[in-house]
XYZ file of N, CA and C in Angstrom:
438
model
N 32.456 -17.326 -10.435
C 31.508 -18.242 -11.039
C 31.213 -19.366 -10.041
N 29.803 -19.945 -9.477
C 29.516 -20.480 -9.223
C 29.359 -22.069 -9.518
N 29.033 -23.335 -8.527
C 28.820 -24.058 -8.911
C 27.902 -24.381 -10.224
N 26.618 -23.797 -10.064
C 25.630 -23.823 -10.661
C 25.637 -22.991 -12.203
N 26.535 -22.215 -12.516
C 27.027 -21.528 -13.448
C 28.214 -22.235 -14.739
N 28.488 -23.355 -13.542
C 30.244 -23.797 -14.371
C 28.861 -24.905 -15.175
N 27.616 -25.383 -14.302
C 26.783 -26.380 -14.432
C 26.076 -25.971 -15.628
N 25.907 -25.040 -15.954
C 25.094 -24.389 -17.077
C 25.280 -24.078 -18.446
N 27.065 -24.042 -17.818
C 27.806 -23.722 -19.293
C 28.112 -24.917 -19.935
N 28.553 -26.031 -19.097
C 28.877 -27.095 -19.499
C 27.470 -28.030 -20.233
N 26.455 -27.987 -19.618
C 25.237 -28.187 -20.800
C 24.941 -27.748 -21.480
N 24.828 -26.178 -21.556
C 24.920 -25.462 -23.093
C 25.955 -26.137 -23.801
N 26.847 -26.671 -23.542
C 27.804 -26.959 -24.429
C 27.727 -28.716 -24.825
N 27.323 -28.954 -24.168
C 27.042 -30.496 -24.585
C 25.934 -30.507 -25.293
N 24.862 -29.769 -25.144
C 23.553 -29.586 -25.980
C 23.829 -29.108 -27.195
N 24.352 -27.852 -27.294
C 24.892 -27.202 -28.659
C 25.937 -28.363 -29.146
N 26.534 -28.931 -29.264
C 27.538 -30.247 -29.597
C 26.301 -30.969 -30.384
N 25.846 -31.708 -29.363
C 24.803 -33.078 -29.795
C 23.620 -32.728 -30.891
N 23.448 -31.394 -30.403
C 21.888 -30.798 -31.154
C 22.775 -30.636 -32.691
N 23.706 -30.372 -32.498
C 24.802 -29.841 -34.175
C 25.253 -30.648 -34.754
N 25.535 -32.070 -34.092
C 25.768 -33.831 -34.493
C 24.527 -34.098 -35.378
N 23.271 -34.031 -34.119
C 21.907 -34.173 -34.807
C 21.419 -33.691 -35.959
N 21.741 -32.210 -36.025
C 21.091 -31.764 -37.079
C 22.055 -32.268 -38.504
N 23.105 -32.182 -38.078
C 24.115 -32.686 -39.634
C 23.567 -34.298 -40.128
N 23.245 -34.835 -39.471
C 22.638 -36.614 -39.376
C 21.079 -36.476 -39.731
N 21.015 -35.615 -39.729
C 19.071 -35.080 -40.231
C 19.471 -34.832 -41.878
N 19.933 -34.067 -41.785
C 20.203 -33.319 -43.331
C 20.772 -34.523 -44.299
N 21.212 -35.667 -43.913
C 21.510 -36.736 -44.185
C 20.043 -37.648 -44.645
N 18.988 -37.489 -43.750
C 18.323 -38.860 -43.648
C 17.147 -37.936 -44.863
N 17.097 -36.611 -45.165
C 16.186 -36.034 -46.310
C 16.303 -36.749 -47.703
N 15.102 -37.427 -47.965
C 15.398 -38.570 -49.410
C 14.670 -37.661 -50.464
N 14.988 -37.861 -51.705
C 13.359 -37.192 -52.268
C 11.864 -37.649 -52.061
N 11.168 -36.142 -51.966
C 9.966 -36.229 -51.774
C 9.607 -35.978 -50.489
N 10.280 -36.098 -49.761
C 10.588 -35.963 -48.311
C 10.796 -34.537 -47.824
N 9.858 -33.913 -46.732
C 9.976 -32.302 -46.546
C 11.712 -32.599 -45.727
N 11.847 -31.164 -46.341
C 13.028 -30.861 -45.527
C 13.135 -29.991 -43.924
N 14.088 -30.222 -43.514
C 14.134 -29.911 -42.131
C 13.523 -28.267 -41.881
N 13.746 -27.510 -42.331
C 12.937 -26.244 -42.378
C 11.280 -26.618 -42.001
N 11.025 -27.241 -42.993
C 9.319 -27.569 -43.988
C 8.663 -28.286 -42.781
N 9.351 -28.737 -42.409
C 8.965 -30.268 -41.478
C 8.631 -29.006 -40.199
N 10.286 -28.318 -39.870
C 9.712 -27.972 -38.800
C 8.777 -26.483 -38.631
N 8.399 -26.101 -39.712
C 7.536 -25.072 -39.829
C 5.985 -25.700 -39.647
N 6.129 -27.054 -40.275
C 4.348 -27.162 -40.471
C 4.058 -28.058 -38.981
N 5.133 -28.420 -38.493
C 5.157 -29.018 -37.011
C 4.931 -27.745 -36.342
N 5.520 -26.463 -36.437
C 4.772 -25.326 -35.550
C 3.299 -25.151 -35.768
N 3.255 -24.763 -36.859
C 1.525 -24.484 -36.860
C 0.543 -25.416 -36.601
N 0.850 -26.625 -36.915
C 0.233 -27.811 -36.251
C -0.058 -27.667 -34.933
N 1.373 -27.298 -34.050
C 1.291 -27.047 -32.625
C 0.220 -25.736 -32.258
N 1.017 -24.824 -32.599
C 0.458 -23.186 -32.522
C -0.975 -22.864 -32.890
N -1.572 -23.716 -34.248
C -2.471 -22.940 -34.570
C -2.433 -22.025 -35.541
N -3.392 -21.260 -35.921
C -3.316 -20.577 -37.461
C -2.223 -19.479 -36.989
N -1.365 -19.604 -38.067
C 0.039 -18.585 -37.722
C -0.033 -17.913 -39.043
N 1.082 -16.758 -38.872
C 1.545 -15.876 -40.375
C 2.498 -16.122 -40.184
N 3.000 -16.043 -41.624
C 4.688 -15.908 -41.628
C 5.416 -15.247 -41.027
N 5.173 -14.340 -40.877
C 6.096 -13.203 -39.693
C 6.068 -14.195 -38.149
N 5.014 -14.599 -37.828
C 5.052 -15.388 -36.054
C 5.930 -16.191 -36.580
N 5.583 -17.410 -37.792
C 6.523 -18.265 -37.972
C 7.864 -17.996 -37.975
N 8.490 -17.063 -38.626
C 9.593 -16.495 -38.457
C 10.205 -16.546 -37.086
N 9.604 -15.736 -36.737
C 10.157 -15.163 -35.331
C 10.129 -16.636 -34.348
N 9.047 -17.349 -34.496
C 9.228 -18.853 -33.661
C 10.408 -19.569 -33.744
N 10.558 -19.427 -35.223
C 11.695 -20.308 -36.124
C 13.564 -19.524 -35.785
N 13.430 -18.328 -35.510
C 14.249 -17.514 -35.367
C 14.849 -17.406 -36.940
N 14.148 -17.513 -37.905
C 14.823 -16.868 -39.198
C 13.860 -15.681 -39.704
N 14.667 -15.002 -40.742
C 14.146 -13.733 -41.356
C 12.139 -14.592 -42.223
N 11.751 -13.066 -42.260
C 10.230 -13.679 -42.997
C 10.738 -13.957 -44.443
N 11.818 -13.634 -44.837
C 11.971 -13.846 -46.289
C 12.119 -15.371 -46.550
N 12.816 -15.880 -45.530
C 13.304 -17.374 -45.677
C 12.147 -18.495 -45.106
N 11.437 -17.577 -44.448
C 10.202 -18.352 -43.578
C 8.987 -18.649 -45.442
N 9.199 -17.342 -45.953
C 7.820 -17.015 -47.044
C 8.022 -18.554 -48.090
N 9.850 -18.566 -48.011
C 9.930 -19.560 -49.094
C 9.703 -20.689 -48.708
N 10.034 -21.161 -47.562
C 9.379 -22.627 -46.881
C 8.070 -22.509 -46.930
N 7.283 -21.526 -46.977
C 5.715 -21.626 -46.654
C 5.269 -22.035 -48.234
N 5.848 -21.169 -48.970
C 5.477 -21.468 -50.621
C 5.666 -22.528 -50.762
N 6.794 -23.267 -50.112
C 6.710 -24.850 -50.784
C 5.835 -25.461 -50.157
N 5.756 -25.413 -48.839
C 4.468 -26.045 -48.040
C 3.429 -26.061 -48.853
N 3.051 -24.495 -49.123
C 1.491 -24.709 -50.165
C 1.490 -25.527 -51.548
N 2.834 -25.100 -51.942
C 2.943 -25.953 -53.442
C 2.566 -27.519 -53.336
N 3.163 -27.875 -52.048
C 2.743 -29.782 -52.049
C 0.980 -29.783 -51.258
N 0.578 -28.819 -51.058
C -0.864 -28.654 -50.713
C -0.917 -29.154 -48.824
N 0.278 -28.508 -48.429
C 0.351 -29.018 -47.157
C 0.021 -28.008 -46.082
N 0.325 -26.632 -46.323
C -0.873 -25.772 -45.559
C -1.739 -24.866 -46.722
N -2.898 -24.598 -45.809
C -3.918 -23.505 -46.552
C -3.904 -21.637 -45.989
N -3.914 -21.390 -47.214
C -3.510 -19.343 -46.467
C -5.668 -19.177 -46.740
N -5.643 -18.294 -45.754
C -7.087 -17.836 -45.416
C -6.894 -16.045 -45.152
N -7.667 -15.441 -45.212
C -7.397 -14.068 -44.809
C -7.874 -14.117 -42.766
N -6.805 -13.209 -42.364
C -7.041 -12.840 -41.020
C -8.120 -12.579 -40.858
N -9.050 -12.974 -39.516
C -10.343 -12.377 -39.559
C -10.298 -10.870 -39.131
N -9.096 -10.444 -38.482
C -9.235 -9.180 -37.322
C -8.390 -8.511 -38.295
N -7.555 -9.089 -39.259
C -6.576 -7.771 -40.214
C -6.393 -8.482 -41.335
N -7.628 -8.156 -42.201
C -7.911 -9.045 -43.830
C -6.507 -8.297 -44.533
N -5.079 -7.518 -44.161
C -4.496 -7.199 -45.117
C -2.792 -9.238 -44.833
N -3.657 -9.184 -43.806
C -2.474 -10.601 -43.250
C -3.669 -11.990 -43.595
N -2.579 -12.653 -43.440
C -3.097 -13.894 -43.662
C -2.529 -14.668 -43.050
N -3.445 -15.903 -42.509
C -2.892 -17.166 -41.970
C -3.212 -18.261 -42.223
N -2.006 -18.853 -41.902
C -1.537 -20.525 -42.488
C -2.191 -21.867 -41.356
N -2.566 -22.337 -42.120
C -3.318 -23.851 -41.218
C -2.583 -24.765 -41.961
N -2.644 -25.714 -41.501
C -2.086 -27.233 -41.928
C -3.547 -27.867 -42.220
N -3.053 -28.294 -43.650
C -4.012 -29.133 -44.516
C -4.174 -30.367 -44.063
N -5.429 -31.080 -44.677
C -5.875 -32.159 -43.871
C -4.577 -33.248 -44.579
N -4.023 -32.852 -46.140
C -2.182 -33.775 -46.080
C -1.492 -33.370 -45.363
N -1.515 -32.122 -45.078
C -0.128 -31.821 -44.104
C 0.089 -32.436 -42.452
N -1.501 -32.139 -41.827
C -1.351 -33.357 -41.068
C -1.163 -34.866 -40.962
N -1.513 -35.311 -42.596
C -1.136 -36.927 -42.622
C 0.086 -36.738 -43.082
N 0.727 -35.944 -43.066
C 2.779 -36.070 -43.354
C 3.371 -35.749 -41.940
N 2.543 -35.491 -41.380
C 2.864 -35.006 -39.784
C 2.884 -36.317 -39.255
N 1.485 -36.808 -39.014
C 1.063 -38.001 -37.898
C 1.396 -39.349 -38.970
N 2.114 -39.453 -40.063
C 2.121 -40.802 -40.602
C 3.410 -41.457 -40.369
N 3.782 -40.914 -39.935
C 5.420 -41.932 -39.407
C 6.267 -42.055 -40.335
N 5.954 -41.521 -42.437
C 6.921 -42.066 -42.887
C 7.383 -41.017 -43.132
N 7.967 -40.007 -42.325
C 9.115 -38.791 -42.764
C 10.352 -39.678 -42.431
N 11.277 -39.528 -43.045
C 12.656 -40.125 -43.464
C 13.380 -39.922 -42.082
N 13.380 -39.057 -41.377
C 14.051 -38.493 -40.589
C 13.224 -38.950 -39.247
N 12.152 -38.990 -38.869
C 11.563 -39.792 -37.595
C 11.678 -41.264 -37.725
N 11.543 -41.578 -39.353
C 11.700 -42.852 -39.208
C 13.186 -43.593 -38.977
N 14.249 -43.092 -39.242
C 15.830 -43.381 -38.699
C 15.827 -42.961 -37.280
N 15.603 -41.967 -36.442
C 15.290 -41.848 -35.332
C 15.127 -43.302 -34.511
N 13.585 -43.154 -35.052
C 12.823 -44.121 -34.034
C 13.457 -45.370 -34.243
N 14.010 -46.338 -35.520
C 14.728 -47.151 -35.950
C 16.179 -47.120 -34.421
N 17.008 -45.640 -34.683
C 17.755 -46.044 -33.619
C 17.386 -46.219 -32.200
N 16.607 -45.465 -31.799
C 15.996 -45.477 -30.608
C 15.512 -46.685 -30.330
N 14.903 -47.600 -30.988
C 14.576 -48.843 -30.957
C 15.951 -50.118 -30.772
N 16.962 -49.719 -31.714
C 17.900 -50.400 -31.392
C 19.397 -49.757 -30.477
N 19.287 -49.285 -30.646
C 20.546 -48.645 -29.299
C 19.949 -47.690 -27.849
N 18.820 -48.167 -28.013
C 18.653 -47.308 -26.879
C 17.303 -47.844 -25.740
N 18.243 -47.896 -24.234
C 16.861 -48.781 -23.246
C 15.709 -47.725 -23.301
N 14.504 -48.715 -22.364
C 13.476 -48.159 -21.896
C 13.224 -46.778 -21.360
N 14.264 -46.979 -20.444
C 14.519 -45.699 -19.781
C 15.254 -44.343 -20.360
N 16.155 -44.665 -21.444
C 16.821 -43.642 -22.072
C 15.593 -43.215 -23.254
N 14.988 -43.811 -23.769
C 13.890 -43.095 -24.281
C 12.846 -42.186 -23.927
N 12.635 -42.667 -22.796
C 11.826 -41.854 -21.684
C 12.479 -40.903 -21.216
N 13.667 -40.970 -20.729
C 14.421 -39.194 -20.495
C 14.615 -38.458 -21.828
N 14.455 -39.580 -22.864
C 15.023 -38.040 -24.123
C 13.203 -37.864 -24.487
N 11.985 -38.239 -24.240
C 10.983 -37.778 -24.453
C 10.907 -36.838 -23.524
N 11.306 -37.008 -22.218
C 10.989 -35.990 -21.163
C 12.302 -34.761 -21.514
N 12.766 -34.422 -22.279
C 13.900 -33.420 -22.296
C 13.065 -32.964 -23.739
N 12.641 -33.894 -24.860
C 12.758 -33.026 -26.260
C 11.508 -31.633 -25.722
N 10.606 -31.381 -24.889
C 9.686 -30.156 -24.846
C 10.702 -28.995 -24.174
N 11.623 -29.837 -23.405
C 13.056 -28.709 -22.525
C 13.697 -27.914 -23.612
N 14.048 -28.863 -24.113
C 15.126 -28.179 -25.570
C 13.937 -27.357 -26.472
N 12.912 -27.957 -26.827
C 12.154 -26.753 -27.479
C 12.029 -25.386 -26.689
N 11.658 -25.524 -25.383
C 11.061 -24.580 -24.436
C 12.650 -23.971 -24.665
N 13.756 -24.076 -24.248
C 15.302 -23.629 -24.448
C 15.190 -22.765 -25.802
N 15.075 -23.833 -26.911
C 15.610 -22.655 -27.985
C 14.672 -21.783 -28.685
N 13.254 -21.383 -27.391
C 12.572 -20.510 -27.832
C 13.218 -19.195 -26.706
N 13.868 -19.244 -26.019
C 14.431 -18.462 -25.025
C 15.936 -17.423 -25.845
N 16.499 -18.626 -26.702
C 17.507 -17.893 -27.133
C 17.155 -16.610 -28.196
């Protein structure tokens, strides 16, 4: 094993640590009314992505379509994405983010960005904000690899 190898394992492992701190401290900051960490980060994909199906979502998300279908149902239930028929295969359908689902996106008061940014504001410099903005597209780009 190489330098660069002992280097690789040891950040997988500090990442998997912190990212597993994080997520337990997320599941914490969900109040009612408030999407949950699934919801949040499903309608944050298609936001990104573009008109998706549940099956892409899935597979983005790395969970089964069964567990993807039920986050999507709640999505639609709060009127936060819209299903349309495929234009190229009317037996599929795809999901857009509603003109609420983008104002639960871009409005700042999800429970969970807003404790974030709260700490980031108080425990954390100029510069450490700026490396964890320049790392959060790494870690996405990462745990689309696994």
């Amino acid at each position: 094993m190489d330098a660069r190898d002992d280097l690789n394992r040891s950040t997988a492992t500090a990442i998997r640590v912190a990212l597993g701190m994080l997520k337990r401290r997320t599941r914490e900051a969900v109040a009612d009314g408030q999407l949950t960490t699934p919801e949040l980060s499903a309608l944050a994909q298609i936001d990104r992505s573009g008109p998706s199906t549940v099956a892409d979502l899935a597979r983005q998300q790395q969970i089964t379509p069964q567990a993807m279908g039920s986050t999507v149902a709640s999505l639609e239930k709060h009127g936060l994405v819209t299903r349309s028929p495929d234009p190229n295969d009317r037996r599929r359908s795809l999901l857009t983010v509603s003109g609420a689902g983008s104002d639960v996106l871009h409005s700042g008061r999800n429970a969970i960005s807003d404790r974030m940014a709260i700490a980031l504001s108080e425990s954390f410099t100029d510069d450490e904000v700026a490396t964890l903005a320049a790392a959060a597209p790494l870690l996405e780009r990462l745990a689309q690899h696994l």
